[in-house]
GROMACS .gro file of C-alpha atoms in nm:
model
  220
    1MET     CA    1  -0.055  -1.011   2.058
    2ILE     CA    2  -0.128  -0.907   1.700
    3GLN     CA    3   0.057  -1.113   1.440
    4LEU     CA    4   0.134  -0.971   1.096
    5TYR     CA    5   0.215  -1.224   0.827
    6TYR     CA    6   0.440  -1.043   0.582
    7SER     CA    7   0.712  -1.059   0.324
    8PRO     CA    8   0.948  -0.764   0.266
    9SER     CA    9   0.842  -0.495   0.020
   10SER     CA   10   0.500  -0.651  -0.038
   11ALA     CA   11   0.145  -0.531   0.021
   12ALA     CA   12   0.214  -0.604   0.388
   13MET     CA   13   0.412  -0.279   0.404
   14ALA     CA   14   0.109  -0.057   0.469
   15PRO     CA   15  -0.016  -0.261   0.769
   16HIS     CA   16   0.342  -0.291   0.895
   17ILE     CA   17   0.396   0.086   0.890
   18LEU     CA   18   0.051   0.144   1.038
   19LEU     CA   19   0.131  -0.086   1.331
   20GLU     CA   20   0.454   0.108   1.387
   21GLU     CA   21   0.259   0.435   1.380
   22LEU     CA   22   0.011   0.299   1.634
   23GLY     CA   23   0.284   0.186   1.871
   24ALA     CA   24   0.085  -0.133   1.923
   25PRO     CA   25   0.274  -0.447   2.025
   26PHE     CA   26   0.283  -0.694   1.738
   27GLU     CA   27   0.481  -0.988   1.608
   28LYS     CA   28   0.604  -1.012   1.250
   29VAL     CA   29   0.570  -1.359   1.097
   30LEU     CA   30   0.780  -1.395   0.782
   31VAL     CA   31   0.614  -1.571   0.490
   32ASP     CA   32   0.903  -1.652   0.257
   33THR     CA   33   0.750  -1.605  -0.087
   34ALA     CA   34   1.086  -1.689  -0.250
   35THR     CA   35   1.046  -2.048  -0.132
   36GLY     CA   36   0.672  -2.060  -0.197
   37ALA     CA   37   0.568  -2.046   0.168
   38HIS     CA   38   0.266  -1.837   0.071
   39ARG     CA   39   0.134  -2.132  -0.128
   40SER     CA   40   0.178  -2.384   0.153
   41GLU     CA   41  -0.120  -2.564   0.302
   42ALA     CA   42  -0.044  -2.415   0.643
   43TYR     CA   43  -0.047  -2.057   0.516
   44ARG     CA   44  -0.354  -2.111   0.297
   45ARG     CA   45  -0.544  -2.196   0.614
   46ILE     CA   46  -0.471  -1.836   0.717
   47ASN     CA   47  -0.518  -1.674   0.375
   48PRO     CA   48  -0.678  -1.907   0.120
   49ASN     CA   49  -0.566  -1.673  -0.160
   50GLY     CA   50  -0.202  -1.754  -0.088
   51LEU     CA   51  -0.109  -1.386  -0.067
   52VAL     CA   52   0.046  -1.158   0.193
   53PRO     CA   53  -0.042  -0.989   0.417
   54ALA     CA   54  -0.261  -1.155   0.673
   55LEU     CA   55  -0.321  -1.043   1.028
   56ALA     CA   56  -0.425  -1.236   1.338
   57ASP     CA   57  -0.576  -1.029   1.619
   58GLY     CA   58  -0.683  -1.274   1.885
   59GLU     CA   59  -0.936  -1.505   1.723
   60LEU     CA   60  -0.986  -1.267   1.432
   61VAL     CA   61  -0.794  -1.345   1.114
   62LEU     CA   62  -0.796  -1.092   0.829
   63TYR     CA   63  -0.648  -1.073   0.484
   64GLU     CA   64  -0.650  -0.793   0.225
   65SER     CA   65  -0.417  -0.506   0.309
   66ALA     CA   66  -0.682  -0.232   0.297
   67ALA     CA   67  -0.917  -0.429   0.524
   68ILE     CA   68  -0.636  -0.480   0.775
   69CYS     CA   69  -0.560  -0.106   0.770
   70LEU     CA   70  -0.927  -0.022   0.832
   71HIS     CA   71  -0.943  -0.267   1.122
   72LEU     CA   72  -0.630  -0.125   1.283
   73CYS     CA   73  -0.758   0.233   1.248
   74ASP     CA   74  -1.096   0.138   1.398
   75THR     CA   75  -0.945  -0.051   1.691
   76HIS     CA   76  -0.698   0.228   1.769
   77PRO     CA   77  -0.905   0.547   1.718
   78GLN     CA   78  -0.690   0.740   1.965
   79ALA     CA   79  -0.407   0.738   1.709
   80GLY     CA   80  -0.608   0.958   1.473
   81LEU     CA   81  -0.496   0.774   1.159
   82ALA     CA   82  -0.849   0.783   1.019
   83PRO     CA   83  -1.103   1.067   1.048
   84ALA     CA   84  -1.399   1.030   1.282
   85LEU     CA   85  -1.689   0.810   1.172
   86GLY     CA   86  -1.974   0.987   1.000
   87THR     CA   87  -1.772   1.291   0.892
   88THR     CA   88  -1.708   1.422   0.543
   89GLU     CA   89  -1.339   1.360   0.604
   90ARG     CA   90  -1.413   0.992   0.680
   91ALA     CA   91  -1.602   0.963   0.351
   92HIS     CA   92  -1.299   1.094   0.162
   93PHE     CA   93  -1.079   0.855   0.361
   94TYR     CA   94  -1.290   0.563   0.236
   95LYS     CA   95  -1.285   0.700  -0.119
   96TRP     CA   96  -0.909   0.728  -0.139
   97LEU     CA   97  -0.833   0.398   0.034
   98ILE     CA   98  -1.072   0.208  -0.193
   99TRP     CA   99  -0.941   0.392  -0.501
  100LEU     CA  100  -0.585   0.308  -0.406
  101THR     CA  101  -0.652  -0.063  -0.361
  102ASN     CA  102  -0.916  -0.115  -0.632
  103THR     CA  103  -0.778   0.111  -0.905
  104LEU     CA  104  -0.409   0.191  -0.866
  105GLN     CA  105  -0.304  -0.130  -0.691
  106SER     CA  106  -0.504  -0.354  -0.924
  107THR     CA  107  -0.344  -0.186  -1.227
  108LEU     CA  108   0.002  -0.228  -1.079
  109ILE     CA  109  -0.070  -0.597  -1.021
  110VAL     CA  110  -0.144  -0.635  -1.393
  111TYR     CA  111   0.187  -0.461  -1.468
  112PHE     CA  112   0.389  -0.688  -1.240
  113TYR     CA  113   0.205  -1.014  -1.316
  114PRO     CA  114   0.073  -0.989  -1.674
  115GLU     CA  115   0.123  -1.361  -1.728
  116ARG     CA  116  -0.172  -1.429  -1.497
  117TRP     CA  117  -0.405  -1.303  -1.772
  118MET     CA  118  -0.235  -1.476  -2.065
  119ASN     CA  119  -0.205  -1.828  -2.198
  120GLU     CA  120   0.121  -1.997  -2.112
  121GLY     CA  121   0.388  -1.912  -2.367
  122ASN     CA  122   0.215  -1.601  -2.500
  123SER     CA  123   0.517  -1.376  -2.450
  124ALA     CA  124   0.395  -1.116  -2.698
  125GLY     CA  125   0.064  -1.087  -2.515
  126VAL     CA  126   0.241  -1.059  -2.181
  127ALA     CA  127   0.462  -0.776  -2.312
  128GLU     CA  128   0.164  -0.594  -2.465
  129LEU     CA  129  -0.045  -0.619  -2.148
  130LYS     CA  130   0.246  -0.503  -1.932
  131SER     CA  131   0.296  -0.201  -2.157
  132HIS     CA  132  -0.073  -0.109  -2.146
  133ALA     CA  133  -0.080  -0.144  -1.767
  134GLN     CA  134   0.218   0.088  -1.726
  135ALA     CA  135   0.053   0.341  -1.957
  136ARG     CA  136  -0.259   0.324  -1.740
  137VAL     CA  137  -0.059   0.377  -1.418
  138GLY     CA  138   0.071   0.714  -1.539
  139PRO     CA  139  -0.266   0.898  -1.539
  140LEU     CA  140  -0.350   0.746  -1.201
  141LEU     CA  141  -0.030   0.887  -1.052
  142ASP     CA  142  -0.119   1.217  -1.219
  143GLN     CA  143  -0.453   1.205  -1.036
  144LEU     CA  144  -0.276   1.167  -0.703
  145ASP     CA  145  -0.037   1.447  -0.792
  146ALA     CA  146  -0.328   1.675  -0.885
  147GLU     CA  147  -0.505   1.609  -0.555
  148LEU     CA  148  -0.191   1.698  -0.362
  149ALA     CA  149  -0.156   2.013  -0.571
  150ARG     CA  150  -0.518   2.105  -0.491
  151GLN     CA  151  -0.468   2.051  -0.118
  152GLN     CA  152  -0.159   2.269  -0.117
  153ALA     CA  153  -0.307   2.542  -0.335
  154MET     CA  154  -0.639   2.568  -0.148
  155HIS     CA  155  -0.535   2.490   0.206
  156SER     CA  156  -0.151   2.472   0.217
  157GLN     CA  157  -0.191   2.120   0.355
  158PRO     CA  158   0.073   1.849   0.323
  159TRP     CA  159  -0.128   1.526   0.315
  160LEU     CA  160  -0.374   1.355   0.085
  161LEU     CA  161  -0.670   1.432   0.315
  162GLY     CA  162  -0.541   1.775   0.412
  163ALA     CA  163  -0.381   1.867   0.743
  164ALA     CA  164  -0.388   1.526   0.910
  165PHE     CA  165  -0.158   1.238   0.823
  166SER     CA  166  -0.363   0.920   0.783
  167ALA     CA  167  -0.352   0.559   0.673
  168VAL     CA  168  -0.421   0.662   0.313
  169ASP     CA  169  -0.084   0.839   0.306
  170ILE     CA  170   0.083   0.515   0.411
  171TYR     CA  171  -0.103   0.320   0.145
  172ALA     CA  172  -0.029   0.576  -0.126
  173MET     CA  173   0.342   0.572  -0.046
  174MET     CA  174   0.351   0.191  -0.061
  175LEU     CA  175   0.198   0.187  -0.409
  176CYS     CA  176   0.409   0.477  -0.534
  177ARG     CA  177   0.715   0.284  -0.416
  178TRP     CA  178   0.620   0.004  -0.652
  179THR     CA  179   0.689   0.239  -0.947
  180ARG     CA  180   1.046   0.317  -0.838
  181ASN     CA  181   1.200   0.101  -1.113
  182PHE     CA  182   0.978   0.226  -1.395
  183ALA     CA  183   1.193   0.321  -1.693
  184SER     CA  184   0.999   0.646  -1.726
  185SER     CA  185   0.780   0.864  -1.507
  186PRO     CA  186   0.795   0.692  -1.166
  187ALA     CA  187   0.583   0.851  -0.896
  188ARG     CA  188   0.880   1.034  -0.742
  189ASP     CA  189   0.930   1.242  -1.059
  190ARG     CA  190   0.601   1.429  -1.023
  191ALA     CA  191   0.610   1.783  -0.885
  192HIS     CA  192   0.389   1.722  -0.583
  193LEU     CA  193   0.416   1.348  -0.535
  194GLY     CA  194   0.795   1.360  -0.507
  195PRO     CA  195   0.810   1.595  -0.203
  196TYR     CA  196   0.503   1.425  -0.054
  197LEU     CA  197   0.672   1.084  -0.065
  198GLN     CA  198   0.976   1.230   0.110
  199ARG     CA  199   0.750   1.365   0.386
  200VAL     CA  200   0.604   1.017   0.438
  201LEU     CA  201   0.949   0.854   0.432
  202ALA     CA  202   1.075   1.096   0.699
  203ARG     CA  203   0.829   0.965   0.957
  204PRO     CA  204   1.001   0.756   1.229
  205ALA     CA  205   0.748   0.473   1.195
  206VAL     CA  206   0.826   0.442   0.824
  207ILE     CA  207   1.200   0.441   0.890
  208ARG     CA  208   1.157   0.166   1.151
  209ALA     CA  209   0.944  -0.048   0.919
  210PHE     CA  210   1.186  -0.015   0.628
  211ALA     CA  211   1.478  -0.104   0.854
  212ALA     CA  212   1.292  -0.405   0.995
  213GLU     CA  213   1.221  -0.531   0.641
  214GLY     CA  214   1.584  -0.479   0.542
  215LEU     CA  215   1.503  -0.258   0.243
  216ALA     CA  216   1.778  -0.076   0.058
  217GLN     CA  217   1.765   0.268  -0.100
  218PRO     CA  218   1.610   0.401  -0.313
  219TRP     CA  219   1.295   0.359  -0.107
  220VAL     CA  220   1.072   0.523  -0.369
   0.00000   0.00000   0.00000
């Protein structure tokens, strides 16, 4: 059985929801980051970076949330959560998934953990970097909002890739959720992102995953 190593409301959310969408049997393995379990020797044998998520699928062990999502889509093609290989739609799927993890997610990580890039005790530097990161997130959310506006204006389609719901919608919702406590301009306040996020949240698989992780409202 597939095992998903997770902690609630972390980057494990996208693989968790994807597994629920697939209807594949899997076991959740809690990695209690509050007690430092992600830094333990036992867990670092699974993910040497000491981060969640990780996934074990038989003898295969993967880390990196986007890589896990790609693997699950490829091993469950019948679910249709990624476009067919070799198509233009698949190319856009790759583009958006890599953009989400390499651009938006990496910027959010700087916002949430600015101290990682500063000398210990440099509180002014931490505050400045955090402020710059939040300012950078805004235009990235605007880019997502503009793509949704384009899809709806040109094709009247509800999802990031158009008519078909896919893993990139799950990933986008997860990252947009991370902005829910922004003092200004969280993702949900944008004209197209707000309704889009509600469409993702209405999916039964998302509701099951949020319930299983014990997450309270507001979800985004």
